[in-house]
XYZ file of C-alpha atoms in Angstrom:
336
model
C -126.208 71.223 72.321
C -124.274 67.923 72.308
C -125.409 67.305 68.721
C -124.126 70.743 67.650
C -120.740 70.163 69.317
C -120.515 66.725 67.688
C -121.374 68.182 64.268
C -118.790 70.953 64.666
C -116.176 68.384 65.679
C -116.918 66.316 62.557
C -116.820 69.436 60.374
C -113.476 70.522 61.858
C -112.044 67.050 61.311
C -113.193 67.082 57.682
C -111.678 70.532 57.141
C -108.380 69.449 58.655
C -108.420 66.291 56.519
C -109.169 68.314 53.380
C -106.401 70.753 54.288
C -103.974 67.905 54.780
C -104.849 66.429 51.369
C -104.427 69.854 49.755
C -100.990 70.293 51.382
C -99.850 66.861 50.240
C -101.076 67.518 46.698
C -99.231 70.848 46.640
C -96.058 69.162 47.900
C -96.374 66.410 45.294
C -96.695 68.987 42.524
C -93.691 70.868 43.898
C -91.597 67.675 43.923
C -92.698 66.763 40.401
C -91.637 70.220 39.220
C -88.206 69.865 40.829
C -87.877 66.442 39.212
C -88.840 67.692 35.758
C -86.341 70.560 36.144
C -83.680 67.994 37.168
C -83.027 69.798 40.450
C -82.255 66.480 42.075
C -80.496 67.659 45.274
C -83.420 69.911 46.180
C -85.884 67.211 45.096
C -84.277 64.871 47.609
C -83.912 67.381 50.441
C -87.496 68.650 50.245
C -88.780 65.075 50.098
C -86.727 64.109 53.137
C -87.697 67.134 55.235
C -91.352 66.458 54.397
C -90.895 62.831 55.445
C -89.510 63.980 58.797
C -92.838 65.710 59.412
C -94.861 62.678 58.294
C -92.544 59.801 59.063
C -94.802 56.906 58.072
C -95.903 58.355 54.741
C -94.819 55.738 52.210
C -95.465 58.072 49.264
C -92.860 60.442 50.690
C -90.553 57.495 51.335
C -90.871 56.618 47.653
C -89.900 60.192 46.710
C -86.896 60.034 49.053
C -85.881 56.703 47.506
C -86.187 58.244 44.048
C -84.069 61.164 45.237
C -81.328 58.774 46.311
C -81.590 57.104 42.914
C -81.183 60.383 41.072
C -78.180 61.258 43.248
C -76.630 57.844 42.650
C -76.780 56.240 46.103
C -78.469 52.908 45.433
C -77.699 51.464 48.873
C -79.546 54.246 50.688
C -82.375 53.887 48.171
C -82.631 50.185 48.981
C -82.661 50.841 52.730
C -85.534 53.291 52.673
C -87.551 51.086 50.328
C -87.165 48.233 52.827
C -88.389 50.515 55.623
C -91.377 51.562 53.527
C -92.252 47.932 52.817
C -92.359 47.232 56.539
C -95.245 49.707 56.665
C -97.023 48.541 53.490
C -95.767 45.009 52.686
C -98.129 44.522 49.725
C -97.266 47.755 47.889
C -96.349 46.513 44.397
C -94.836 49.854 43.401
C -92.337 49.604 46.268
C -91.676 45.917 45.565
C -90.966 46.548 41.878
C -88.685 49.466 42.689
C -86.795 47.422 45.285
C -86.338 44.548 42.842
C -84.908 46.919 40.232
C -82.515 48.514 42.744
C -81.306 45.147 44.038
C -80.569 43.984 40.483
C -78.516 47.123 39.830
C -76.669 46.765 43.145
C -75.847 43.132 42.318
C -74.249 44.220 39.028
C -72.173 46.876 40.795
C -71.071 44.457 43.513
C -70.002 41.884 40.927
C -67.954 44.579 39.212
C -66.364 45.577 42.564
C -65.655 41.940 43.436
C -64.022 41.366 40.056
C -61.814 44.440 40.448
C -60.798 43.554 43.995
C -59.608 40.131 42.820
C -57.245 41.694 40.286
C -53.654 42.651 41.138
C -53.826 46.082 42.716
C -52.520 48.734 40.358
C -53.381 52.298 39.450
C -56.116 51.377 36.963
C -57.901 49.112 39.460
C -57.791 51.777 42.166
C -59.145 54.383 39.743
C -61.995 52.160 38.588
C -62.990 51.430 42.188
C -62.761 55.125 43.073
C -65.002 55.990 40.109
C -67.649 53.492 41.260
C -67.708 54.866 44.797
C -67.767 58.481 43.616
C -70.839 57.579 41.568
C -72.431 56.037 44.678
C -71.642 59.207 46.694
C -69.701 56.984 49.086
C -67.360 59.481 50.745
C -65.277 56.992 52.737
C -64.578 54.400 50.027
C -64.055 57.000 47.308
C -61.462 58.766 49.468
C -59.829 55.444 50.359
C -59.246 54.335 46.756
C -58.190 57.778 45.566
C -55.652 57.791 48.388
C -54.335 54.367 47.328
C -54.155 55.529 43.710
C -52.253 58.638 44.782
C -49.529 56.496 46.361
C -48.746 54.888 42.997
C -45.827 56.692 41.383
C -47.414 56.918 37.928
C -50.570 58.638 39.304
C -48.811 62.014 39.174
C -48.882 61.867 35.396
C -52.311 60.235 35.071
C -55.033 62.556 33.776
C -57.848 60.205 34.873
C -56.604 60.289 38.466
C -56.595 64.087 38.371
C -60.131 64.217 36.910
C -61.490 61.757 39.482
C -59.784 63.558 42.356
C -61.192 66.902 41.181
C -64.646 65.334 40.810
C -64.478 63.841 44.301
C -63.308 67.142 45.782
C -65.893 69.318 44.032
C -68.888 66.961 44.138
C -68.428 65.232 47.495
C -65.724 66.554 49.831
C -66.298 70.325 49.636
C -70.138 70.151 49.552
C -70.063 67.748 52.515
C -67.962 70.143 54.595
C -70.326 72.971 53.645
C -73.348 70.852 54.570
C -71.892 70.051 57.995
C -71.279 73.746 58.694
C -74.756 74.652 57.481
C -76.339 72.025 59.742
C -74.407 73.313 62.750
C -75.545 76.859 61.974
C -79.105 75.583 61.523
C -79.027 74.035 64.988
C -77.782 77.343 66.396
C -80.631 79.184 64.657
C -83.094 76.723 66.179
C -81.630 77.232 69.642
C -82.021 80.988 69.120
C -85.719 80.514 68.365
C -85.550 80.859 64.575
C -87.328 77.587 63.782
C -88.388 78.328 60.206
C -84.901 79.464 59.272
C -83.435 76.353 60.901
C -85.704 74.058 58.872
C -84.800 75.914 55.688
C -81.086 75.651 56.450
C -81.322 71.915 57.107
C -83.133 71.502 53.795
C -80.340 73.410 52.046
C -77.664 71.390 53.873
C -79.180 68.119 52.624
C -79.308 69.567 49.115
C -75.554 70.212 49.376
C -74.615 66.711 50.494
C -76.096 63.383 51.585
C -72.700 61.984 52.569
C -72.234 63.094 56.188
C -73.785 61.440 59.252
C -73.247 64.685 61.197
C -75.851 66.560 59.126
C -78.486 63.938 59.945
C -77.337 63.848 63.593
C -77.852 67.601 63.923
C -81.237 67.373 62.212
C -82.237 64.566 64.582
C -81.234 66.672 67.577
C -83.496 69.505 66.445
C -86.407 67.133 65.826
C -85.964 65.526 69.259
C -86.083 68.974 70.871
C -89.276 69.548 68.874
C -90.610 66.248 70.290
C -90.951 65.043 66.712
C -89.627 61.583 67.523
C -90.820 59.980 64.292
C -88.897 62.524 62.259
C -85.853 62.027 64.479
C -86.032 58.296 63.729
C -85.872 58.956 59.995
C -82.899 61.314 60.398
C -80.980 58.967 62.700
C -81.663 55.987 60.434
C -79.833 57.817 57.646
C -76.979 58.687 59.993
C -76.733 55.051 61.046
C -76.561 53.975 57.399
C -73.509 56.187 57.022
C -71.848 55.389 60.347
C -72.573 52.110 62.094
C -72.160 53.133 65.706
C -73.475 51.481 68.884
C -74.578 54.778 70.437
C -76.663 55.615 67.353
C -78.263 52.172 67.462
C -79.161 52.731 71.135
C -80.634 56.163 70.320
C -82.738 54.596 67.562
C -83.827 51.826 69.892
C -84.870 54.374 72.497
C -86.844 56.347 69.923
C -88.691 53.265 68.696
C -89.305 52.316 72.337
C -90.920 55.731 72.857
C -93.119 55.075 69.817
C -94.113 51.725 71.398
C -92.604 49.715 68.536
C -90.833 47.271 70.839
C -89.822 44.809 68.122
C -87.987 47.465 66.115
C -86.509 48.898 69.324
C -85.206 45.433 70.231
C -83.651 45.069 66.770
C -81.651 48.274 67.161
C -80.549 47.448 70.709
C -79.397 44.064 69.408
C -77.411 45.779 66.657
C -75.773 47.919 69.342
C -74.558 44.792 71.153
C -73.067 43.474 67.922
C -71.198 46.737 67.424
C -70.137 46.875 71.069
C -70.335 43.666 73.068
C -69.967 45.637 76.317
C -72.977 47.862 75.665
C -74.694 47.043 78.973
C -77.340 49.725 78.349
C -78.375 47.941 75.153
C -78.751 44.579 76.937
C -80.769 46.285 79.677
C -83.036 47.918 77.093
C -83.476 44.621 75.228
C -84.800 43.209 78.500
C -87.231 46.135 78.800
C -88.488 45.451 75.252
C -89.070 41.769 75.977
C -90.966 42.690 79.140
C -93.231 44.906 77.060
C -93.688 42.029 74.602
C -94.606 39.633 77.408
C -91.440 37.525 77.303
C -90.393 37.535 80.988
C -87.986 34.621 80.651
C -86.144 36.266 77.770
C -86.076 39.577 79.641
C -84.488 37.945 82.692
C -81.673 36.534 80.535
C -80.785 39.960 79.164
C -81.051 41.557 82.601
C -78.441 39.041 83.817
C -76.044 40.043 81.026
C -76.611 43.753 81.668
C -76.130 43.426 85.460
C -73.016 41.314 84.991
C -71.491 44.011 82.787
C -72.715 46.920 84.902
C -73.951 46.125 88.449
C -75.200 49.719 88.876
C -78.049 48.890 86.491
C -79.672 46.810 89.260
C -80.371 49.996 91.195
C -81.622 51.647 88.022
C -84.157 48.859 87.539
C -85.498 49.395 91.050
C -85.853 53.170 90.753
C -86.555 53.538 87.055
C -84.944 56.292 85.021
C -85.722 58.873 82.327
C -84.714 58.241 78.733
C -81.882 60.289 77.265
C -81.415 60.492 73.490
C -78.430 62.434 72.144
C -78.037 63.867 75.631
C -81.606 65.186 75.694
C -83.908 64.118 78.523
C -87.156 62.762 77.128
C -90.450 63.079 78.965
C -92.124 59.796 78.043
C -95.690 59.648 76.868
C -95.878 63.275 75.741
C -96.248 64.839 72.318
C -94.893 61.960 70.277
C -95.473 62.321 66.536
């Protein structure tokens, strides 16, 4: 009887493995079709949503990176390639891609540096705005278009009008639509319509990659689903767009849940750099070092945390649940 059960278990595992391979092959073919049809926004969004369900899949990370490339955001492409290389440091495909992206970024940054050293006039502002529009950088594009608009001659400048229209149609309006779609998607999820919510988040990301709020809302849904790996990927993108101490703490907590204490420590440390009074971050850095066996280092960070917030001493005695984006996390359960 034991032999039969063992054989059935092996057979089930093989079937599940075969099914998983088939699903990944089907997804790959779907992404290749979208790429060949030049449907780049959907190519990116489907890649990213798939990555959220398989957060350490470096093939999917490569597709996401390629999606960023096709949409023009080289900095986000570089970031996800670096994350992928942490998982597979010897992957030559990722290394070659990263090298190419870094070379292109260097050329752009030299161009930006050269322009910023020139006397500020309408033409300089317009050139800088054009670069940031191409990078899908909402904040900087808006900033330089605003500066250009304050120059008297801009009212008669056709290039300023074209760039402003391009920014409005390609970045500003789609971003507002994406934010609304992501909020509606979260509502659908809360109403029990999970498949519709996933589809709406996919569509929101196809509309715009420029808002941290879209990724924040996606992360909230994935946390409620206990898909903490997927939530990490969503929050990482949000953090790229908006460097915020609370996001860094949320990411640190998620990595802590996944037992990656080094990466958790890194994000808690970033939180302290963004907010020197982030006592929670110092406290959590101490927890990470305890897990890593560094008691002396942990004690130093506990001292900083307790000095900033004496109430944390009581917390250390009693222990406490983890909250991420206001959601109470039951540790040790259903992590993906």
